[in-house]
C-alpha cells in the first residue's frame, strides 16, 4: 500500500512538473544569451545591501551545489564575513587544479555597482550552465572566484546613511580627517532627512547665480556686469566642530585601493594610504586567499566610473615591470573589451588617469604574475549613445529618461548657521551609479569581457607524440605541450622573480635514460635535465604555441604523459594499446 501511494505521489509530482513547464512555456519565450526560467530569480535593475548580496549568493550556491560553493574568506573591519563563490564544474576536478579567474567589486564603498556586476557574473555562469555548451566547457576547464563586495561595511553605509555620490570612499575606520585631534566629530548632516547629501544655496545681494528661467533646477552664473540672486554655500550640512568647514570629519578619508603590498607609499606621498601595506583586514583576507590559490591566472576588479578598461602600471616608476610580451596580451584583451563594451576605453592607469601607488591591480600582477584589469563602470555614452557628458546632459537624462527621479528639487530650510537656505541637487545614486534600466545591459557586457579574459587563461594539451627507434633497445619519445589560449603559463613578472614553480611534464610507464627540453627541433638543439628526467621542468608555455620535450627511454610500450602547471592546469595523454 505504501509503495502504491508513493508511485501515485511521484506520478502526481511529474504531472505537476509537466504542467508547470507547460505553463512556463506559455508565459515565456527564450531570449538569446540569457538564462531561461532561472532557478534563482534575481532582478538586476536595482542595488543590494550587503545582506541582499549575501542572500542571493546563498541562493545561487543552494540551487547549484555541483558547480557553486560559498565560503567566507575572512572578516571585515566591523566583523562582516567576506563571502566568496567558487564556480566550476566540480565533477571534472578540483578547483585548484584549473586555471582561476578572480573577480571582485566595490573596494570603494560608493562604487556600488561592482557588487551587482560580480553577482551577475556568478548568476549568469550558474544559470547558463545547464543549456549552454560554451559555459559547460568553460567551467570544465576553468574556475571563477567571485567576491562581489570587498568593502561590506561601508557598502551599507552608502545605502543606509546620508551620503553624496562620492562618499564614503573608504571603509568604516573613524580617523581624524581634519587634523584637530578629535576623530569623527563633523560627519554628514542630512538636514532634510532624505538620505542624500545634496547642495545648499542662499539668496544674497552679492550672489553670482540665478535659476534658469527655462529650468529652475539649474543654476546659471550671470555675466560679469550682471546682478545675481543666489550664492553657493556648498554641501548640505552644518559645521559640527566650529572650524568653519561643513561635514569635514566623518568616515575616514583613507583609500582601500592604496593599501596593497606593491609599490606602496606612505600617506604623505600617496594620499589615502594607511600605516603599512595590508593594514585593512579586507585586503589582507584577499591577499591570503590568492596566495593559497596559485592557480589564479586572471583577475578583474570592478570600480566606477568613467567607462574605462584599465591596466597597470599605476605609477610611471613601475613601467619596466610590464614586459613587452605581456603588454601585447593586455592589448589583445583590452582592445577586444572596447568592442564588447561600447563607450568604454582601454587605458593605462599612470599615463591616462593618474598615479596610483599600492593599488590592487599592480599587486596582482607585480606579486603574483596575474593578468589583471580594473574596469571603471558607467559612462555617459550609455544614456544617448553619443560622446557628450557634463551637467547639462545629466539634467536631460533626469528629464527624459528617469522622469525627474534623479534630482531633489530646491526647497527651503532654516539652517542653524546660515539662516534661510535652499537645499537641492542630484541624488547620491545618480551620476556615478547606473540608473536601473542600464544596469543589467552593462553588467552583461562587462561580464562577457571578463569571461573572454578567463577563457584566454592557459589551456594545455599534449599533442604530436612521436617515437623514434634509436637501436640498442633505445627509443626517443617527443611530445608537444601546446597552449591553446592567449595567456602564457607564466607572465614575464613571474619568470623574472620565479613566483611560481615551473610546469611539470612527466612520463610514466617508461624507463627514462635522459630527458631534454627541445630548443630547436630542426637543428637538434636540446637542453638536458640531468636530475629526475622523467619529470621535466618547463619554465613557460607561451600562449597559442607549444613547447617540445624529449625523452630517451630503454623500455615502455604503454606509457602516459601528464602536464601539471600552477596557472595552466593539468593535461594528459596516454598511448593507445
Coordinates of C-alpha atoms in Angstrom, one line a residue:
X1 CA 0.0 0.0 0.0
X2 CA 2.9 2.4 0.9
X3 CA 4.6 1.7 -2.5
X4 CA 1.3 2.4 -4.3
X5 CA 0.9 5.7 -2.5
X6 CA 4.5 6.6 -3.3
X7 CA 4.0 5.8 -7.0
X8 CA 0.9 7.9 -7.1
X9 CA 2.7 10.8 -5.4
X10 CA 5.6 10.5 -7.9
X11 CA 3.1 10.5 -10.8
X12 CA 1.2 13.5 -9.5
X13 CA 4.5 15.3 -9.0
X14 CA 5.6 14.5 -12.6
X15 CA 2.2 15.8 -13.8
X16 CA 2.6 18.9 -11.8
X17 CA 6.1 19.5 -13.1
X18 CA 4.9 18.9 -16.6
X19 CA 2.1 21.3 -16.0
X20 CA 4.5 23.9 -14.6
X21 CA 6.8 23.6 -17.6
X22 CA 3.8 23.8 -20.0
X23 CA 2.6 26.9 -18.1
X24 CA 6.1 28.4 -18.2
X25 CA 6.2 27.7 -21.9
X26 CA 3.0 29.6 -22.4
X27 CA 4.3 32.6 -20.4
X28 CA 7.9 32.9 -21.6
X29 CA 9.9 32.8 -24.8
X30 CA 13.6 32.4 -24.6
X31 CA 15.8 35.4 -25.3
X32 CA 19.2 34.7 -26.8
X33 CA 22.1 34.7 -24.5
X34 CA 20.0 34.9 -21.3
X35 CA 19.1 32.3 -18.7
X36 CA 15.6 31.0 -19.3
X37 CA 13.5 30.2 -16.3
X38 CA 16.4 30.5 -13.9
X39 CA 16.5 28.5 -10.6
X40 CA 17.4 31.7 -8.8
X41 CA 15.4 34.8 -10.0
X42 CA 17.5 38.0 -9.4
X43 CA 16.4 41.4 -10.6
X44 CA 19.4 43.3 -12.0
X45 CA 17.7 46.7 -12.2
X46 CA 18.3 47.5 -8.5
X47 CA 21.1 47.6 -5.9
X48 CA 21.5 45.2 -3.0
X49 CA 22.8 45.9 0.5
X50 CA 25.5 43.6 1.9
X51 CA 22.7 41.4 3.3
X52 CA 21.0 41.4 -0.1
X53 CA 24.1 40.3 -1.9
X54 CA 24.8 37.5 0.6
X55 CA 21.2 36.3 0.4
X56 CA 21.5 36.0 -3.4
X57 CA 24.9 34.3 -3.1
X58 CA 23.5 31.7 -0.7
X59 CA 20.6 31.1 -3.1
X60 CA 23.0 30.5 -6.0
X61 CA 25.1 28.1 -4.0
X62 CA 22.0 26.2 -2.8
X63 CA 20.4 26.0 -6.3
X64 CA 23.6 24.8 -8.0
X65 CA 25.6 22.7 -5.5
X66 CA 27.5 20.8 -8.2
X67 CA 29.1 24.0 -9.6
X68 CA 29.0 26.6 -6.9
X69 CA 30.4 26.6 -3.4
X70 CA 30.2 29.5 -0.9
X71 CA 32.7 30.3 1.8
X72 CA 33.9 33.2 3.9
X73 CA 37.5 34.1 3.3
X74 CA 37.8 36.5 6.2
X75 CA 36.2 39.2 8.2
X76 CA 35.8 42.9 7.5
X77 CA 36.8 45.7 10.0
X78 CA 33.3 45.6 11.6
X79 CA 33.2 41.8 11.6
X80 CA 31.2 41.0 8.5
X81 CA 32.0 37.9 6.5
X82 CA 33.9 38.3 3.2
X83 CA 31.7 35.9 1.2
X84 CA 33.2 34.3 -2.0
X85 CA 31.6 32.0 -4.5
X86 CA 33.8 29.3 -6.2
X87 CA 32.2 28.4 -9.5
X88 CA 33.4 25.5 -11.6
X89 CA 32.3 22.0 -12.7
X90 CA 33.5 20.1 -9.7
X91 CA 32.8 16.8 -11.4
X92 CA 35.8 17.5 -13.7
X93 CA 38.3 18.1 -11.0
X94 CA 39.3 20.2 -8.0
X95 CA 39.1 24.0 -8.5
X96 CA 42.7 24.4 -7.6
X97 CA 43.7 22.1 -10.5
X98 CA 42.2 24.5 -13.0
X99 CA 43.3 28.0 -14.2
X100 CA 41.5 30.5 -12.0
X101 CA 39.8 33.9 -12.6
X102 CA 39.4 36.2 -9.6
X103 CA 36.5 38.8 -9.7
X104 CA 35.7 41.4 -7.1
X105 CA 33.9 44.7 -6.8
X106 CA 33.1 47.6 -4.5
X107 CA 36.5 48.2 -3.0
X108 CA 35.5 51.8 -2.8
X109 CA 32.2 51.9 -0.9
X110 CA 30.4 54.4 -3.1
X111 CA 31.4 52.5 -6.2
X112 CA 28.4 50.2 -5.6
X113 CA 27.7 48.5 -8.9
X114 CA 30.8 46.4 -8.8
X115 CA 28.7 44.3 -6.3
X116 CA 25.9 43.8 -8.8
X117 CA 28.2 43.2 -11.8
X118 CA 30.1 40.5 -9.8
X119 CA 26.9 38.9 -8.7
X120 CA 25.6 39.0 -12.3
X121 CA 28.7 37.0 -13.3
X122 CA 28.0 34.3 -10.7
X123 CA 24.3 34.1 -11.6
X124 CA 25.0 34.0 -15.3
X125 CA 27.6 31.3 -15.2
X126 CA 25.5 29.1 -12.9
X127 CA 22.1 29.6 -14.7
X128 CA 23.5 29.2 -18.2
X129 CA 25.5 26.0 -17.3
X130 CA 22.6 23.6 -17.9
X131 CA 21.9 24.7 -21.5
X132 CA 24.9 26.4 -22.9
X133 CA 27.8 24.3 -24.4
X134 CA 30.3 27.1 -24.2
X135 CA 29.7 27.7 -20.5
X136 CA 29.7 24.0 -19.8
X137 CA 33.2 23.6 -21.4
X138 CA 34.4 26.8 -19.7
X139 CA 33.5 25.5 -16.3
X140 CA 35.1 22.2 -17.1
X141 CA 38.3 24.0 -17.9
X142 CA 38.3 27.0 -15.5
X143 CA 37.3 28.2 -12.1
X144 CA 35.9 31.5 -11.0
X145 CA 36.4 33.0 -7.6
X146 CA 33.8 35.8 -7.1
X147 CA 33.7 38.2 -4.2
X148 CA 31.0 40.9 -5.0
X149 CA 31.9 43.3 -2.3
X150 CA 35.3 43.6 -0.7
X151 CA 34.1 46.6 1.4
X152 CA 31.0 45.3 3.0
X153 CA 30.9 47.7 6.0
X154 CA 30.8 50.9 4.0
X155 CA 28.7 49.5 1.2
X156 CA 25.8 49.5 3.7
X157 CA 26.9 52.9 4.9
X158 CA 26.5 54.3 1.4
X159 CA 23.0 52.9 1.1
X160 CA 21.6 53.4 4.6
X161 CA 23.3 56.6 5.8
X162 CA 23.3 60.2 4.3
X163 CA 25.9 60.5 1.6
X164 CA 26.9 62.2 -1.7
X165 CA 27.7 60.2 -4.8
X166 CA 31.3 60.3 -3.8
X167 CA 31.1 59.3 -0.1
X168 CA 32.2 57.3 1.6
X169 CA 35.1 56.1 -0.5
X170 CA 36.9 54.4 2.4
X171 CA 35.8 51.7 4.8
X172 CA 34.4 52.4 8.3
X173 CA 37.5 53.3 10.3
X174 CA 36.9 56.6 12.0
X175 CA 40.0 58.8 11.7
X176 CA 40.9 62.5 12.4
X177 CA 40.4 63.8 8.9
X178 CA 40.7 67.5 9.7
X179 CA 43.7 67.2 12.0
X180 CA 42.1 68.8 15.1
X181 CA 42.9 65.9 17.4
X182 CA 39.3 64.6 17.5
X183 CA 38.1 61.8 15.2
X184 CA 34.7 61.8 13.5
X185 CA 33.1 64.8 15.2
X186 CA 31.8 66.5 12.0
X187 CA 30.1 63.9 9.8
X188 CA 27.4 64.1 7.2
X189 CA 24.4 66.1 8.2
X190 CA 21.2 65.2 6.3
X191 CA 19.2 68.4 7.0
X192 CA 16.1 67.4 5.2
X193 CA 16.2 63.7 6.1
X194 CA 16.0 62.3 2.6
X195 CA 19.2 60.1 2.8
X196 CA 21.0 62.3 0.2
X197 CA 23.6 65.0 0.9
X198 CA 23.0 67.5 -1.9
X199 CA 23.8 71.2 -2.1
X200 CA 22.9 74.4 -0.4
X201 CA 22.2 77.8 -1.9
X202 CA 21.1 81.1 -0.3
X203 CA 19.7 84.3 -1.7
X204 CA 22.3 87.1 -1.5
X205 CA 22.6 90.6 -3.0
X206 CA 26.2 89.7 -3.9
X207 CA 25.3 86.3 -5.3
X208 CA 26.6 85.4 -8.8
X209 CA 23.9 82.9 -9.8
X210 CA 20.3 82.8 -10.9
X211 CA 17.9 80.0 -11.5
X212 CA 17.4 79.2 -15.2
X213 CA 14.0 80.6 -16.2
X214 CA 13.5 77.6 -18.5
X215 CA 14.6 75.0 -16.0
X216 CA 14.7 76.1 -12.3
X217 CA 16.7 73.1 -11.3
X218 CA 19.7 74.7 -13.0
X219 CA 21.8 77.5 -11.6
X220 CA 23.4 79.8 -14.1
X221 CA 26.3 82.1 -13.4
X222 CA 25.5 85.7 -14.6
X223 CA 27.8 87.8 -16.6
X224 CA 30.5 89.9 -15.1
X225 CA 28.3 93.1 -15.4
X226 CA 25.0 91.5 -14.2
X227 CA 23.5 91.1 -10.8
X228 CA 22.9 87.6 -9.4
X229 CA 20.4 86.3 -6.9
X230 CA 22.0 83.3 -5.2
X231 CA 25.3 82.3 -3.7
X232 CA 26.6 78.8 -3.4
X233 CA 27.2 77.5 0.1
X234 CA 28.4 74.1 -0.8
X235 CA 27.5 70.7 0.6
X236 CA 24.3 70.2 2.6
X237 CA 25.2 70.1 6.3
X238 CA 26.5 72.0 9.3
X239 CA 29.8 72.9 10.8
X240 CA 29.7 70.5 13.7
X241 CA 33.0 71.3 15.2
X242 CA 33.2 75.1 14.7
X243 CA 36.2 75.1 12.4
X244 CA 34.4 76.9 9.6
X245 CA 34.1 73.8 7.4
X246 CA 31.0 71.6 6.7
X247 CA 31.0 67.8 7.0
X248 CA 34.8 67.7 7.1
X249 CA 35.4 64.9 9.7
X250 CA 33.2 61.9 9.0
X251 CA 34.1 58.4 7.9
X252 CA 37.8 58.1 7.2
X253 CA 39.5 59.6 4.2
X254 CA 41.7 56.6 3.6
X255 CA 41.6 54.7 0.3
X256 CA 41.4 50.9 0.4
X257 CA 43.0 50.8 -3.0
X258 CA 46.2 52.3 -1.7
X259 CA 46.8 49.6 0.8
X260 CA 48.2 46.8 -1.3
X261 CA 51.7 45.5 -1.0
X262 CA 53.2 46.5 -4.3
X263 CA 55.0 49.9 -4.8
X264 CA 53.2 51.1 -1.6
X265 CA 53.9 54.6 -0.5
X266 CA 53.1 56.4 2.8
X267 CA 50.3 58.9 3.1
X268 CA 52.5 62.0 2.6
X269 CA 53.3 60.6 -0.9
X270 CA 50.1 58.7 -1.7
X271 CA 47.1 60.4 -0.1
X272 CA 44.8 57.7 1.4
X273 CA 47.5 55.2 2.5
X274 CA 47.3 53.9 6.0
X275 CA 50.1 52.6 8.3
X276 CA 51.6 49.9 6.2
X277 CA 50.6 47.5 3.3
X278 CA 47.6 45.4 4.2
X279 CA 46.6 47.4 7.2
X280 CA 43.0 46.7 6.2
X281 CA 41.6 43.2 7.2
X282 CA 39.5 43.0 4.0
X283 CA 42.5 43.4 1.7
X284 CA 44.6 41.1 3.9
X285 CA 42.0 38.4 3.6
X286 CA 42.1 38.6 -0.2
X287 CA 45.8 38.5 -0.3
X288 CA 45.9 35.4 1.9
X289 CA 43.2 33.7 -0.3
X290 CA 45.1 34.5 -3.5
X291 CA 48.4 33.3 -2.0
X292 CA 46.7 30.0 -1.2
X293 CA 45.4 29.7 -4.8
X294 CA 48.4 29.9 -7.2
X295 CA 46.1 28.7 -9.9
X296 CA 44.6 32.2 -10.3
X297 CA 45.9 33.4 -13.6
X298 CA 43.5 36.3 -14.4
X299 CA 41.8 38.9 -12.2
X300 CA 39.1 41.6 -12.7
X301 CA 38.1 44.4 -10.2
X302 CA 35.0 46.5 -10.8
X303 CA 35.0 50.2 -9.8
X304 CA 33.1 53.3 -11.0
X305 CA 33.0 55.5 -13.1
X306 CA 34.1 56.8 -16.5
X307 CA 33.8 53.8 -18.8
X308 CA 37.4 52.5 -18.6
X309 CA 39.2 49.2 -19.0
X310 CA 42.4 49.9 -17.0
X311 CA 45.6 48.0 -16.8
X312 CA 48.8 48.8 -14.9
X313 CA 51.2 50.2 -14.1
X314 CA 49.7 52.5 -11.7
X315 CA 52.8 54.7 -11.5
X316 CA 55.4 55.7 -14.1
X317 CA 58.1 54.4 -11.8
X318 CA 56.8 50.9 -12.5
X319 CA 56.8 50.9 -16.3
X320 CA 59.7 48.5 -16.5
X321 CA 57.7 45.9 -14.6
X322 CA 55.4 45.3 -17.5
X323 CA 57.3 43.3 -20.2
X324 CA 56.5 43.9 -23.9
X325 CA 55.2 40.4 -24.5
X326 CA 52.8 40.8 -21.5
X327 CA 51.6 44.2 -22.8
X328 CA 50.8 42.5 -26.1
X329 CA 48.5 40.2 -24.3
X330 CA 46.9 43.0 -22.3
X331 CA 46.4 44.9 -25.5
X332 CA 44.7 42.0 -27.3
X333 CA 42.3 41.5 -24.4
X334 CA 41.7 45.3 -23.7
X335 CA 41.1 46.2 -27.3
X336 CA 38.6 43.3 -27.6
X337 CA 36.9 44.8 -24.5
X338 CA 36.5 48.1 -26.3
X339 CA 34.5 46.2 -28.9
X340 CA 32.4 44.4 -26.4
X341 CA 31.5 47.3 -24.2
X342 CA 30.5 50.4 -26.3
X343 CA 31.7 53.7 -24.9
X344 CA 34.5 52.1 -22.8
X345 CA 38.2 52.9 -23.5
X346 CA 41.2 50.7 -22.9
X347 CA 43.7 52.8 -20.9
X348 CA 46.8 52.6 -18.8
X349 CA 46.4 54.0 -15.2
X350 CA 49.5 56.1 -14.8
X351 CA 49.5 57.9 -18.2
X352 CA 45.8 58.0 -18.9
X353 CA 44.3 58.6 -15.4
X354 CA 46.6 59.5 -12.5
X355 CA 49.4 57.9 -10.4
X356 CA 48.4 55.1 -8.0
X357 CA 50.8 53.5 -5.5
X358 CA 49.7 50.4 -3.6
X359 CA 46.9 49.6 -6.0
X360 CA 45.2 46.2 -6.3
X361 CA 45.8 45.6 -10.0
X362 CA 49.5 46.2 -9.6
X363 CA 49.7 43.9 -6.6
X364 CA 48.0 41.1 -8.5
X365 CA 50.4 41.5 -11.5
X366 CA 53.6 42.5 -9.7
X367 CA 53.5 40.0 -6.8
X368 CA 51.5 37.1 -8.4
X369 CA 52.1 37.5 -12.1
X370 CA 48.3 37.6 -12.7
X371 CA 46.9 39.5 -15.8
X372 CA 44.6 42.0 -14.2
X373 CA 42.1 44.7 -15.3
X374 CA 40.2 47.2 -13.3
X375 CA 37.0 48.4 -15.1
X376 CA 35.6 51.8 -14.2
X377 CA 31.9 51.2 -14.7
X378 CA 29.3 53.6 -16.1
X379 CA 29.9 56.1 -18.9
X380 CA 27.5 58.9 -20.1
X381 CA 27.7 57.3 -23.6
X382 CA 25.2 54.8 -22.4
X383 CA 22.5 57.4 -22.0
X384 CA 22.0 58.6 -25.6
X385 CA 24.7 56.6 -27.4
X386 CA 26.8 59.6 -28.1
X387 CA 30.0 61.1 -26.7
X388 CA 29.0 64.0 -24.6
X389 CA 28.5 64.2 -20.8
X390 CA 28.6 67.1 -18.4
X391 CA 26.0 68.5 -16.1
X392 CA 23.6 69.7 -18.8
X393 CA 23.3 66.2 -20.1
X394 CA 22.6 65.0 -16.6
X395 CA 19.6 67.3 -16.5
X396 CA 18.4 65.9 -19.8
X397 CA 18.7 62.4 -18.6
X398 CA 16.7 63.2 -15.5
X399 CA 14.0 64.9 -17.5
X400 CA 13.7 62.4 -20.4
X401 CA 14.9 59.0 -19.0
X402 CA 14.4 59.0 -15.2
X403 CA 11.3 61.2 -15.2
X404 CA 12.7 63.6 -12.6
X405 CA 13.6 60.8 -10.1
X406 CA 17.3 61.7 -10.0
X407 CA 17.0 65.3 -8.7
X408 CA 16.0 66.7 -5.3
X409 CA 14.1 69.9 -6.2
X410 CA 15.2 73.1 -4.4
X411 CA 13.3 73.6 -1.1
X412 CA 13.8 76.0 1.8
X413 CA 15.3 75.0 5.1
X414 CA 16.1 77.1 8.2
X415 CA 19.8 76.4 8.7
X416 CA 21.2 77.0 12.3
X417 CA 24.2 78.8 10.9
X418 CA 23.3 80.2 7.5
X419 CA 19.7 81.2 8.1
X420 CA 17.2 80.5 5.3
X421 CA 18.8 78.3 2.6
X422 CA 17.5 76.1 -0.2
X423 CA 18.6 72.5 -0.4
X424 CA 18.6 70.5 -3.7
X425 CA 20.6 68.7 -6.3
X426 CA 21.3 65.3 -7.8
X427 CA 20.8 62.3 -5.6
X428 CA 23.7 60.1 -4.4
X429 CA 22.6 57.2 -6.6
X430 CA 22.8 59.2 -9.8
X431 CA 25.8 60.0 -12.0
X432 CA 28.4 57.5 -10.8
X433 CA 25.8 54.7 -10.4
X434 CA 23.8 53.3 -13.3
X435 CA 20.1 54.0 -13.3
X436 CA 18.2 50.7 -13.1
X437 CA 17.4 50.5 -16.8
X438 CA 21.1 50.5 -17.8
X439 CA 22.4 48.2 -15.0
X440 CA 21.8 44.7 -16.5
X441 CA 23.0 45.6 -20.0
X442 CA 26.3 47.0 -18.8
X443 CA 26.7 44.2 -16.3
X444 CA 26.3 41.6 -19.1
X445 CA 28.8 43.3 -21.4
X446 CA 31.4 43.7 -18.6
X447 CA 31.0 40.1 -17.5
X448 CA 31.2 38.9 -21.2
X449 CA 34.6 40.7 -21.3
X450 CA 35.6 39.0 -18.1
X451 CA 34.5 35.6 -19.4
X452 CA 36.6 36.3 -22.5
X453 CA 39.5 37.1 -20.3
X454 CA 39.0 33.9 -18.3
X455 CA 38.7 31.9 -21.5
X456 CA 42.1 33.0 -22.5
X457 CA 43.8 31.9 -19.3
X458 CA 46.1 28.9 -20.3
X459 CA 44.6 25.7 -21.6
X460 CA 47.2 23.0 -22.1
X461 CA 47.1 19.8 -24.2
X462 CA 49.6 17.0 -25.1
X463 CA 49.8 16.5 -28.8
X464 CA 52.0 15.3 -31.6
X465 CA 53.7 12.5 -29.6
X466 CA 56.3 10.8 -31.8
X467 CA 58.5 7.8 -31.3
X468 CA 61.9 7.2 -33.0
X469 CA 63.8 3.8 -32.8
X470 CA 67.4 4.6 -31.8
X471 CA 68.6 1.0 -31.8
X472 CA 70.1 -0.9 -29.0
X473 CA 66.7 -1.2 -27.3
X474 CA 66.5 2.6 -27.0
X475 CA 63.9 4.9 -28.5
X476 CA 63.2 8.6 -28.4
X477 CA 59.8 10.0 -27.4
X478 CA 59.0 13.6 -28.3
X479 CA 55.8 15.4 -27.2
X480 CA 54.5 18.9 -27.8
X481 CA 52.8 20.7 -24.9
X482 CA 50.5 23.1 -26.6
X483 CA 48.8 26.2 -25.0
X484 CA 45.5 26.8 -26.8
X485 CA 44.9 30.3 -25.3
X486 CA 46.5 33.8 -25.4
X487 CA 48.0 33.9 -21.9
X488 CA 51.2 32.0 -21.1
X489 CA 51.5 29.7 -18.1
X490 CA 54.0 32.3 -16.6
X491 CA 53.8 36.0 -17.1
X492 CA 57.2 37.7 -17.6
X493 CA 57.0 39.1 -14.0
X494 CA 56.5 35.5 -12.8
X495 CA 59.6 34.3 -14.8
X496 CA 61.7 37.3 -13.6
X497 CA 61.1 36.6 -9.9
X498 CA 60.3 32.9 -10.1
X499 CA 56.9 33.5 -8.4
X500 CA 55.5 30.0 -9.3
X501 CA 57.2 26.7 -9.8
X502 CA 57.9 25.6 -13.3
X503 CA 55.4 23.5 -15.3
X504 CA 55.9 19.7 -14.8
X505 CA 55.8 17.4 -17.8
X506 CA 56.0 13.8 -16.6
X507 CA 56.2 10.5 -18.5
X508 CA 55.0 7.3 -16.7
X509 CA 55.3 3.7 -17.7
X510 CA 58.7 4.0 -19.3
X511 CA 62.2 3.7 -18.1
X512 CA 63.8 7.0 -18.8
X513 CA 67.5 7.3 -19.6
X514 CA 67.6 11.0 -20.4
X515 CA 65.3 14.0 -20.7
X516 CA 65.5 17.2 -22.7
X517 CA 63.7 20.4 -23.5
X518 CA 63.8 20.9 -27.3
X519 CA 65.0 24.3 -28.1
X520 CA 65.1 23.8 -31.9
X521 CA 64.0 20.5 -33.3
X522 CA 65.2 21.2 -36.9
X523 CA 68.8 21.8 -35.7
X524 CA 68.6 19.2 -32.8
X525 CA 69.3 21.9 -30.1
X526 CA 68.4 20.3 -26.8
X527 CA 68.8 21.3 -23.1
X528 CA 69.3 18.3 -20.9
X529 CA 67.7 17.9 -17.5
X530 CA 70.1 15.6 -15.7
X531 CA 68.1 15.2 -12.4
X532 CA 64.8 13.3 -12.4
X533 CA 64.5 13.4 -16.3
X534 CA 61.2 11.5 -16.1
X535 CA 59.7 14.8 -14.6
X536 CA 60.7 17.6 -16.9
X537 CA 60.7 21.2 -15.6
X538 CA 59.5 23.6 -18.3
X539 CA 59.9 27.3 -17.5
X540 CA 56.9 28.5 -19.5
X541 CA 54.4 27.6 -22.2
X542 CA 53.6 30.8 -24.2
X543 CA 50.2 31.5 -25.5
X544 CA 49.0 30.0 -28.8
X545 CA 52.2 28.0 -29.2
X546 CA 53.9 24.9 -27.8
X547 CA 57.0 23.6 -26.1
X548 CA 58.6 20.3 -27.0
X549 CA 60.1 17.8 -24.6
X550 CA 62.1 14.7 -25.4
X551 CA 62.9 11.5 -23.5
X552 CA 65.3 8.7 -24.3
X553 CA 63.8 5.5 -22.9
X554 CA 65.0 1.9 -22.7
X555 CA 61.6 0.3 -22.2
X556 CA 58.0 1.1 -22.1
X557 CA 55.3 0.3 -24.7
X558 CA 52.3 1.6 -22.7
X559 CA 53.2 4.9 -21.3
X560 CA 51.4 8.1 -20.4
X561 CA 52.4 11.8 -20.4
X562 CA 50.9 14.3 -17.9
X563 CA 51.3 18.1 -17.6
X564 CA 50.9 19.9 -14.3
X565 CA 51.0 23.8 -14.3
X566 CA 50.1 26.1 -11.4
X567 CA 48.3 28.6 -13.7
X568 CA 47.8 26.3 -16.7
X569 CA 46.0 23.4 -15.1
X570 CA 46.5 19.8 -15.9
X571 CA 46.6 17.8 -19.2
X572 CA 47.3 14.2 -20.0
X573 CA 47.9 11.8 -22.9
X574 CA 48.0 8.0 -23.0
X575 CA 49.4 5.8 -25.7
X576 CA 46.7 3.6 -27.2
X577 CA 47.4 -0.1 -26.9

